[in-house]
Coordinates of C-alpha atoms in Angstrom, one line a residue:
M1 CA 0.5 0.1 0.3
P2 CA 1.1 3.8 -1.3
S3 CA 2.2 5.5 1.9
Y4 CA 0.0 8.5 1.9
S5 CA 4.1 10.9 2.2
S6 CA 4.6 9.5 -1.1
N7 CA 1.9 11.1 -2.5
K8 CA 2.9 14.4 -5.1
Q9 CA 1.0 16.1 -6.1
P10 CA 1.4 19.6 -4.4
R11 CA 0.6 20.0 -0.8
P12 CA -3.2 21.9 -0.6
W13 CA -3.0 25.2 1.4
T14 CA -5.3 24.6 4.3
S15 CA -3.2 21.3 5.2
Y16 CA -0.4 24.1 6.3
I17 CA -2.9 25.4 8.9
W18 CA -4.1 21.7 9.8
D19 CA -1.9 18.5 8.3
T20 CA -5.2 16.8 9.1
W21 CA -7.0 18.2 6.6
D22 CA -5.7 17.3 3.3
K23 CA -5.6 13.2 4.4
P24 CA -8.0 10.8 3.8
A25 CA -11.5 10.3 5.1
A26 CA -10.6 8.0 7.5
E27 CA -7.7 8.5 8.7
R28 CA -9.2 12.0 9.0
R29 CA -11.5 10.9 11.6
F30 CA -9.0 8.6 13.1
L31 CA -6.8 11.3 14.1
L32 CA -9.6 13.4 15.2
K33 CA -10.9 11.1 17.6
L34 CA -6.7 11.2 18.6
D35 CA -6.3 14.7 18.7
A36 CA -9.6 15.4 21.1
C37 CA -8.6 12.3 23.3
L38 CA -4.6 12.7 23.6
L39 CA -4.3 16.2 23.7
T40 CA -7.2 16.8 26.1
Y41 CA -6.0 15.0 28.6
A42 CA -3.0 15.2 28.4
A43 CA -3.1 19.4 27.8
L44 CA -5.1 19.4 31.3
S45 CA -2.8 17.2 33.5
Y46 CA 0.5 19.2 32.5
F47 CA -1.1 21.9 32.9
S48 CA -2.6 21.1 37.0
K49 CA 1.6 19.6 36.9
Y50 CA 3.0 23.4 35.9
L51 CA 0.1 25.0 38.3
D52 CA 2.1 23.7 41.1
Q53 CA 6.0 23.7 39.5
Q54 CA 4.1 28.2 39.3
N55 CA 2.4 28.3 42.7
I56 CA 5.6 27.0 44.5
T57 CA 6.7 30.3 43.9
N58 CA 3.9 32.5 44.2
A59 CA 3.0 30.7 47.7
Y60 CA 6.7 31.5 48.6
V61 CA 6.4 35.1 48.4
S62 CA 2.5 35.2 49.5
G63 CA 3.0 34.4 52.6
M64 CA 4.6 31.1 53.0
Q65 CA 7.6 32.3 54.0
E66 CA 6.9 34.6 56.7
D67 CA 4.3 32.1 58.2
L68 CA 7.2 28.4 57.8
G69 CA 10.1 30.8 58.5
L70 CA 12.1 30.6 55.6
H71 CA 15.1 32.0 54.8
G72 CA 18.5 32.4 52.6
N73 CA 17.7 29.8 49.7
Q74 CA 15.4 27.4 50.8
L75 CA 14.1 27.5 48.6
N76 CA 15.8 27.0 45.9
Y77 CA 16.8 23.7 48.7
I78 CA 12.8 22.7 48.0
T79 CA 13.0 23.5 44.2
T80 CA 15.4 20.9 44.6
A81 CA 13.8 18.2 46.3
W82 CA 11.3 18.0 44.0
T83 CA 13.6 18.1 41.0
C84 CA 15.7 15.2 42.8
G85 CA 12.5 13.0 42.7
Y86 CA 11.2 14.1 39.3
V87 CA 14.9 12.9 38.3
I88 CA 15.0 9.1 40.0
G89 CA 11.7 8.1 38.4
Q90 CA 11.8 9.6 35.0
I91 CA 14.1 6.6 33.2
P92 CA 11.9 3.5 35.0
S93 CA 9.1 4.9 34.1
N94 CA 9.3 5.2 30.1
M95 CA 10.7 1.9 30.5
L96 CA 7.5 0.7 32.5
I97 CA 6.0 2.0 29.5
T98 CA 6.4 0.2 26.9
R99 CA 5.8 -3.4 29.3
I100 CA 2.7 -1.3 31.1
R101 CA -0.9 0.0 29.3
P102 CA -0.5 3.8 30.0
S103 CA -4.0 4.9 29.9
I104 CA -3.4 2.5 33.4
W105 CA -0.3 3.8 34.5
I106 CA -0.2 7.6 33.5
P107 CA -3.7 8.5 35.3
A108 CA -3.1 6.2 38.3
M109 CA 0.3 7.9 39.6
E110 CA -1.8 11.1 38.4
V111 CA -4.2 10.2 41.4
L112 CA -1.4 9.9 43.8
W113 CA 0.4 13.3 42.8
S114 CA -2.7 15.6 43.5
M115 CA -3.0 13.6 47.3
L116 CA 0.7 14.9 47.4
T117 CA 0.0 18.5 46.5
M118 CA -3.0 17.9 48.8
V119 CA -1.2 17.7 51.2
L120 CA 1.7 20.5 52.1
A121 CA -1.2 22.6 52.5
S122 CA -0.2 21.3 56.8
A123 CA 3.2 21.5 55.8
K124 CA 4.1 23.6 59.4
N125 CA 8.4 23.7 58.6
F126 CA 11.0 23.4 56.1
E127 CA 11.8 19.5 56.2
T128 CA 8.0 18.9 56.1
L129 CA 8.1 21.2 52.3
V130 CA 11.1 19.4 51.6
A131 CA 9.5 15.7 52.1
V132 CA 7.1 16.7 50.1
R133 CA 7.8 17.9 47.1
F134 CA 10.3 15.2 46.2
L135 CA 7.3 13.0 47.1
V136 CA 5.7 15.5 44.6
G137 CA 7.8 15.1 41.9
L138 CA 9.0 11.4 41.5
A139 CA 4.8 10.9 40.9
E140 CA 5.1 13.4 37.9
S141 CA 8.6 11.9 36.4
T142 CA 5.9 9.1 34.8
F143 CA 3.8 12.0 33.5
Y144 CA 6.1 14.3 30.7
P145 CA 8.3 11.9 29.0
A146 CA 5.5 9.2 29.2
I147 CA 2.9 11.6 27.4
Q148 CA 5.9 12.4 25.0
Y149 CA 6.6 8.4 24.4
V150 CA 3.1 8.7 23.0
I151 CA 2.2 11.1 21.2
G152 CA 5.5 9.7 19.7
S153 CA 4.6 6.1 19.0
W154 CA 0.9 7.7 16.9
Y155 CA 1.4 10.8 14.4
K156 CA 4.0 11.4 12.0
G157 CA 6.5 13.8 10.9
D158 CA 5.0 16.8 9.8
E159 CA 1.9 16.0 12.5
L160 CA 4.0 15.9 15.6
G161 CA 5.6 19.3 16.0
K162 CA 2.6 20.8 16.9
R163 CA 1.3 18.3 18.9
A164 CA 4.7 17.7 21.1
C165 CA 3.5 21.6 21.2
I166 CA 0.1 22.5 21.5
F167 CA 0.5 19.7 24.0
H168 CA 3.8 21.8 26.0
T169 CA 1.9 25.1 25.9
A170 CA 0.7 23.9 29.0
S171 CA 3.4 24.1 30.2
A172 CA 2.7 28.1 30.1
L173 CA -0.4 28.6 30.9
G174 CA -0.5 27.2 33.5
P175 CA 1.7 29.5 35.1
M176 CA -0.2 32.5 34.4
F177 CA -3.7 30.7 35.8
S178 CA -1.9 30.2 38.7
G179 CA -1.0 33.9 39.0
F180 CA -4.4 34.4 39.4
L181 CA -5.7 31.8 41.4
Q182 CA -2.8 32.4 44.1
T183 CA -4.2 36.5 43.6
G184 CA -7.8 34.7 44.0
A185 CA -7.1 32.3 46.6
Y186 CA -4.6 35.3 48.8
N187 CA -8.2 37.5 48.9
G188 CA -11.2 35.1 49.0
L189 CA -9.6 32.7 50.7
N190 CA -6.7 33.9 53.1
G191 CA -8.0 32.8 57.2
V192 CA -10.7 30.2 55.9
Y193 CA -11.1 27.8 58.0
G194 CA -8.2 28.8 59.5
L195 CA -6.3 28.5 56.1
A196 CA -3.7 31.0 54.7
G197 CA -4.3 31.7 51.6
W198 CA -0.9 29.8 49.8
K199 CA -2.3 26.6 50.8
W200 CA -5.7 26.6 49.4
L201 CA -3.7 27.5 46.2
F202 CA -1.8 23.2 46.9
I203 CA -5.2 22.4 48.3
I204 CA -7.3 23.8 44.9
D205 CA -4.2 22.1 42.8
G206 CA -5.0 18.8 44.2
I207 CA -8.2 19.1 43.8
I208 CA -8.4 19.9 40.2
T209 CA -6.5 16.8 39.9
V210 CA -9.0 14.1 40.4
P211 CA -11.4 15.0 37.5
I212 CA -8.1 14.7 35.4
A213 CA -7.0 12.5 36.7
L214 CA -9.9 10.4 36.0
L215 CA -10.7 11.1 32.7
G216 CA -7.8 10.1 32.0
F217 CA -8.9 6.8 32.8
L218 CA -11.2 6.6 30.4
I219 CA -9.6 8.8 27.2
M220 CA -6.2 8.5 27.2
P221 CA -5.5 6.2 24.3
D222 CA -2.1 3.5 25.1
L223 CA 0.3 2.0 22.1
P224 CA -0.3 1.1 18.7
S225 CA 0.0 -2.0 19.2
N226 CA -1.8 -2.6 22.8
T227 CA -4.6 -0.2 22.4
Q228 CA -8.1 -2.7 22.1
P229 CA -11.3 -1.9 20.0
S230 CA -13.6 0.7 22.3
I231 CA -16.7 2.3 22.2
L232 CA -13.6 5.5 21.0
Y233 CA -11.5 3.6 18.6
S234 CA -12.5 0.2 16.2
K235 CA -10.5 -2.3 15.0
E236 CA -10.2 0.0 11.9
Q237 CA -9.1 2.8 13.8
I238 CA -6.6 1.3 15.7
D239 CA -5.4 -0.8 12.2
I240 CA -4.8 3.1 10.7
G241 CA -2.3 3.7 13.1
K242 CA -0.6 0.7 13.1
R243 CA -0.1 1.2 9.5
R244 CA 0.6 5.2 9.6
M245 CA 3.9 4.4 11.8
A246 CA 5.1 1.6 9.7
E247 CA 5.2 3.7 6.8
I248 CA 7.8 5.7 8.6
G249 CA 9.3 3.3 9.9
R250 CA 8.7 3.8 13.4
K251 CA 8.4 -0.2 15.6
P252 CA 6.4 -1.1 17.8
P253 CA 7.7 -2.5 21.9
A254 CA 10.3 -5.6 21.0
P255 CA 12.1 -7.8 24.0
F256 CA 14.9 -6.1 26.0
T257 CA 18.2 -7.7 25.0
R258 CA 21.6 -7.5 26.3
K259 CA 22.8 -6.1 22.3
K260 CA 19.6 -3.0 22.8
I261 CA 20.1 -2.4 25.7
L262 CA 24.4 -1.3 24.4
G263 CA 23.1 -0.1 21.6
F264 CA 21.3 2.7 23.7
F265 CA 25.0 4.0 23.8
T266 CA 26.3 3.4 20.3
T267 CA 24.5 6.1 18.5
W268 CA 25.4 9.0 18.3
H269 CA 21.9 10.4 19.8
I270 CA 22.0 10.6 22.4
Y271 CA 25.0 11.9 22.9
T272 CA 23.4 15.4 20.7
L273 CA 19.8 15.2 22.2
V274 CA 19.9 14.8 25.7
P275 CA 23.0 17.8 25.9
L276 CA 21.0 19.4 23.8
Y277 CA 17.9 19.5 25.7
I278 CA 20.1 19.8 28.7
L279 CA 20.9 23.2 27.9
F280 CA 17.1 24.2 26.5
N281 CA 16.1 23.2 29.6
N282 CA 18.4 25.4 31.4
G283 CA 18.3 28.6 29.2
N284 CA 15.3 30.6 30.8
G285 CA 16.1 31.2 34.1
P286 CA 16.5 35.3 34.3
A287 CA 12.1 34.9 33.7
N288 CA 12.5 33.4 37.5
S289 CA 14.3 36.6 38.7
M290 CA 10.8 39.5 37.4
I291 CA 9.5 38.2 39.8
F292 CA 11.6 38.7 42.6
W293 CA 12.5 42.9 40.5
L294 CA 8.7 43.0 41.4
K295 CA 8.7 42.8 45.2
S296 CA 12.6 44.6 45.1
F297 CA 10.8 48.3 45.2
N298 CA 8.4 47.4 48.4
T299 CA 10.3 48.3 51.1
P300 CA 9.3 48.8 54.9
G301 CA 6.7 51.4 55.2
H302 CA 6.3 51.5 51.5
Q303 CA 4.2 49.1 48.8
V304 CA 4.8 49.9 45.2
Y305 CA 3.3 46.8 44.3
T306 CA 1.0 44.7 45.9
V307 CA 0.7 41.0 46.5
G308 CA -1.3 40.7 43.5
Q309 CA 0.1 43.2 41.3
I310 CA 3.3 41.0 41.9
N311 CA 1.5 37.6 41.4
T312 CA 0.4 38.2 37.9
Y313 CA 2.1 40.7 36.2
P314 CA 4.2 38.0 36.0
L315 CA 2.1 35.9 32.8
G316 CA 3.5 38.6 30.0
I317 CA 6.4 35.9 29.9
Q318 CA 3.7 33.3 29.7
A319 CA 1.9 34.5 26.9
V320 CA 5.4 34.8 24.9
Q321 CA 6.0 31.4 24.9
V322 CA 2.5 30.4 24.7
V323 CA 3.1 32.2 21.4
T324 CA 6.1 31.4 20.2
T325 CA 5.7 27.6 20.8
L326 CA 2.5 27.8 18.6
C327 CA 4.5 29.5 15.7
Y328 CA 7.3 27.8 15.9
A329 CA 5.3 23.8 15.8
W330 CA 4.2 25.7 12.1
W331 CA 7.5 26.9 11.1
S332 CA 9.0 23.8 12.2
D333 CA 7.1 21.0 10.4
I334 CA 5.5 23.0 7.4
V335 CA 9.7 23.3 6.2
R336 CA 10.3 20.1 8.2
A337 CA 13.1 20.5 9.7
R338 CA 12.8 20.8 13.3
W339 CA 16.4 22.8 13.9
P340 CA 15.2 26.3 12.2
P341 CA 13.4 27.9 14.9
M342 CA 16.0 26.9 17.6
I343 CA 18.5 28.7 16.6
F344 CA 15.9 31.6 15.9
A345 CA 15.1 31.3 19.9
G346 CA 18.2 31.1 20.7
T347 CA 19.9 34.1 19.4
W348 CA 16.8 36.3 20.4
S349 CA 17.2 34.6 24.6
M350 CA 21.1 35.4 24.2
I351 CA 20.6 38.5 22.9
T352 CA 17.3 39.2 26.0
C353 CA 20.1 37.6 28.9
I354 CA 23.1 40.1 27.4
V355 CA 20.0 43.1 27.5
L356 CA 19.3 41.8 31.2
A357 CA 22.8 41.5 32.5
A358 CA 23.9 45.1 30.9
T359 CA 21.2 47.5 32.1
P360 CA 20.4 48.8 35.5
L361 CA 18.6 47.3 38.0
Y362 CA 16.0 50.3 38.0
E363 CA 17.1 52.5 34.9
H364 CA 15.0 51.7 31.8
I365 CA 11.9 50.5 33.7
T366 CA 10.3 50.0 30.4
R367 CA 12.4 48.2 29.1
R368 CA 13.8 45.4 31.1
W369 CA 10.1 44.9 31.5
I370 CA 9.9 44.3 28.2
F371 CA 12.9 42.5 28.4
Y372 CA 12.3 39.7 30.8
Y373 CA 8.8 38.8 29.4
F374 CA 11.4 37.5 26.3
T375 CA 12.6 35.7 28.7
G376 CA 10.3 33.2 27.5
V377 CA 10.7 33.1 23.4
A378 CA 12.8 29.5 23.7
G379 CA 11.1 27.6 26.3
G380 CA 8.5 26.9 23.8
L381 CA 11.5 24.3 22.6
S382 CA 11.4 21.0 24.4
G383 CA 8.0 19.4 22.1
L384 CA 10.6 19.4 19.0
I385 CA 12.9 18.5 20.9
L386 CA 11.8 16.0 21.4
A387 CA 9.2 15.4 18.5
W388 CA 12.9 15.3 16.8
A389 CA 13.9 12.3 19.4
N390 CA 11.7 10.4 18.3
E391 CA 11.7 11.0 14.7
L392 CA 15.0 10.1 14.9
T393 CA 14.8 7.0 17.3
G394 CA 12.0 5.6 16.0
H395 CA 14.0 3.3 14.2
D396 CA 14.1 1.2 18.0
N397 CA 10.9 1.4 20.8
E398 CA 13.3 1.1 23.1
K399 CA 16.0 3.7 22.6
R400 CA 13.5 6.0 21.8
S401 CA 11.9 5.2 25.2
F402 CA 15.3 6.1 26.6
I403 CA 16.0 8.6 25.1
V404 CA 13.2 11.4 25.2
A405 CA 13.0 10.3 29.2
S406 CA 17.3 10.3 29.4
C407 CA 16.5 13.8 27.4
N408 CA 14.3 15.2 30.3
M409 CA 16.1 13.9 33.0
W410 CA 19.5 14.8 32.6
A411 CA 17.7 18.0 32.3
Y412 CA 17.1 18.4 35.8
V413 CA 19.2 16.6 36.3
M414 CA 21.1 19.9 35.9
Q415 CA 18.6 22.2 36.6
A416 CA 18.7 20.4 40.3
W417 CA 21.5 22.1 41.1
L418 CA 22.6 24.6 38.3
P419 CA 20.1 27.2 39.6
I420 CA 21.2 27.2 42.8
V421 CA 25.2 28.6 41.8
I422 CA 24.2 31.0 38.9
F423 CA 20.7 32.3 40.0
P424 CA 21.4 31.7 44.1
Q425 CA 18.6 33.7 45.2
V426 CA 20.6 35.9 47.8
E427 CA 21.6 37.6 45.1
Q428 CA 17.8 38.1 42.9
P429 CA 16.9 40.0 41.2
R430 CA 20.8 41.6 39.7
V431 CA 22.0 37.4 39.0
F432 CA 24.1 39.2 36.6
K433 CA 26.9 35.4 36.8
G434 CA 22.8 33.9 35.7
N435 CA 22.0 36.4 32.7
V436 CA 25.5 35.7 31.5
A437 CA 25.6 32.7 31.6
T438 CA 22.6 31.8 30.0
A439 CA 23.4 33.7 27.5
C440 CA 26.6 30.2 26.8
I441 CA 24.0 28.7 27.2
N442 CA 21.7 28.7 24.1
F443 CA 24.6 29.9 22.6
A444 CA 25.8 26.5 23.2
M445 CA 22.5 24.5 22.8
M446 CA 22.5 26.0 18.9
C447 CA 25.1 24.1 18.3
F448 CA 23.6 21.0 19.6
A449 CA 20.9 22.2 17.6
M450 CA 23.9 22.1 14.2
A451 CA 25.3 19.2 15.3
T452 CA 22.4 17.4 15.2
Y453 CA 21.0 18.5 12.3
F454 CA 24.4 17.9 10.4
L455 CA 24.8 14.1 11.4
S456 CA 20.5 13.3 10.5
R457 CA 22.8 14.4 7.3
R458 CA 25.1 12.2 7.2
D459 CA 22.5 9.4 7.9
D460 CA 20.5 10.7 5.2
R461 CA 23.1 10.5 2.3
K462 CA 24.2 7.1 3.6
A463 CA 21.3 5.7 3.4
R464 CA 21.2 7.2 -0.3
K465 CA 23.7 6.1 -1.1
L466 CA 22.6 2.9 -0.2
R467 CA 18.8 3.2 -1.7
A468 CA 21.4 3.4 -5.1
S469 CA 24.0 0.7 -4.6
T470 CA 20.4 -1.9 -3.5
P471 CA 18.0 -3.1 -6.5
A472 CA 14.3 -2.2 -6.0
S473 CA 13.4 -5.9 -5.5
E474 CA 16.1 -6.0 -2.9
A475 CA 15.2 -2.7 -1.2
S476 CA 13.3 -5.1 2.3
E477 CA 16.6 -7.2 2.0
E478 CA 19.0 -6.9 4.6
I479 CA 22.8 -5.6 4.5
V480 CA 25.8 -5.4 6.7
L481 CA 26.8 -1.1 7.3
E482 CA 29.3 0.6 9.3
D483 CA 28.8 3.5 10.9
E484 CA 31.2 5.8 10.8
G485 CA 33.1 6.1 13.4
E486 CA 31.4 2.9 15.4
A487 CA 33.8 -0.4 15.2
D488 CA 31.1 -3.2 15.6
I489 CA 29.4 -3.6 11.6
K490 CA 25.6 -3.3 12.3
K491 CA 23.0 -4.5 9.9
A492 CA 20.7 -2.6 9.1
Q493 CA 16.7 -3.1 7.5
V494 CA 16.8 -0.6 4.4
L495 CA 12.5 0.1 3.9
Q496 CA 11.4 1.1 0.7
V497 CA 10.8 5.1 0.5
D498 CA 8.5 7.7 -2.0
E499 CA 10.5 8.7 -4.5
A500 CA 9.6 11.7 -3.9
S501 CA 12.1 15.1 -4.5
D502 CA 13.7 16.1 -1.1
A503 CA 11.4 19.1 -1.0
D504 CA 8.3 16.3 -0.5
L505 CA 10.2 14.2 1.7
P506 CA 10.0 14.8 5.6
T507 CA 13.0 15.9 6.4
L508 CA 13.0 14.6 10.2
D509 CA 11.5 11.3 9.4
R510 CA 13.7 10.2 7.3
R511 CA 12.8 5.9 6.4
H512 CA 15.6 5.1 5.0
V513 CA 17.4 3.5 7.1
A514 CA 16.0 1.3 10.0
H515 CA 18.8 -0.2 12.7
V516 CA 17.6 -3.7 13.6
A517 CA 18.4 -4.8 17.5

């Protein structure tokens, strides 16, 4: 059966607006249902997760610091405790999800997460906060890399960027809503039933999450290989999902073997994609400084900004992130390349950090305000990087799951200590060295994006040579391929590909060569 991506006819302009509009009716109906179920649940759940992540900072500046006697860098340590839990659980969870149904594992852990979040309201001291935040992070570790892996199990290259980024926009909408929620909780619930406003913030967050988790049990899809026919998906629609992934060479789960596990580390993917994601994830530190900058205007006996204003004015950062994330997603899918938005966002972010480092805190207030908002321009690259990881490692399902989890895990390993070093709380909001360091991080991120691009193009060239030297009738035969820079001889299977021009082929989802574990 021919691939839909092999159609040489010009794409209708409507497909650039939404990629399902040029597909056959049955496939379009299936994708509409898949989008409605998977993206709705993923976005709502991620919204509640980021609502909590932002809430800890909002609670700190809205009374938690004074009520619990917190001081110095203790907010950083509380955040680090969450990060440690988040880091520990990611790879084990993503390996398990290749064997356990995602529709059970992910919502179950979300129920546990919501209960732990509400427990935060009962914290009486710094030690309790640290312990509970660690457990919250451990429960949350199952979510983001797992969802990105599941999204990568259903969508093709010209669809994946938009879905991954639409899902990721919830990470910006959560903090936006958190600011308004904290303002409402502080003004409307502060003192109700003897609870401070910041405690109500965690209670509300947990209450919001419970019905979202229950919804996940009902509508969250599994993988194409283990989704069963149901009221949501017919056998014919599941077969469409399987066929679509077969067309692009994205493999279903396979048994773990020693050779397979060693294969995670013998190709270049882990050595460029993981550093790329680490640098992205730690490249927007100045965004957290605006809330401290606004609070610094207030002095004993003189208030410039109220608690509500301190919590809501920085929401422009998330608004910028939402807009730029969606622009990057459509741009990337239309040109069928992931790296251009990364270079654009990295350059913009680097300039922003340089300006923040070079300008005085309390001169040119409007300019500094605007550049604080610009710190959100690179925040939406997560979806594109993990979409790229899903595409480049699609020939090995377990490797794909491992790389996606490793990207997120190692990013947060760095985040566990790097902010304390370059953005110490006692230096807020000036943090000169933090702004300079972040400019350098963004430059390094762009370098790794280009390294990933050039290595993927190298693989493309090797695949073309294999196609050219292999008769069409033998296109599915196994041949021996020696990878550059590798001592071992690996088997590869050359998949039959369309004879469309390079302009018609997704650069990111090449099906030329799939390594056989």
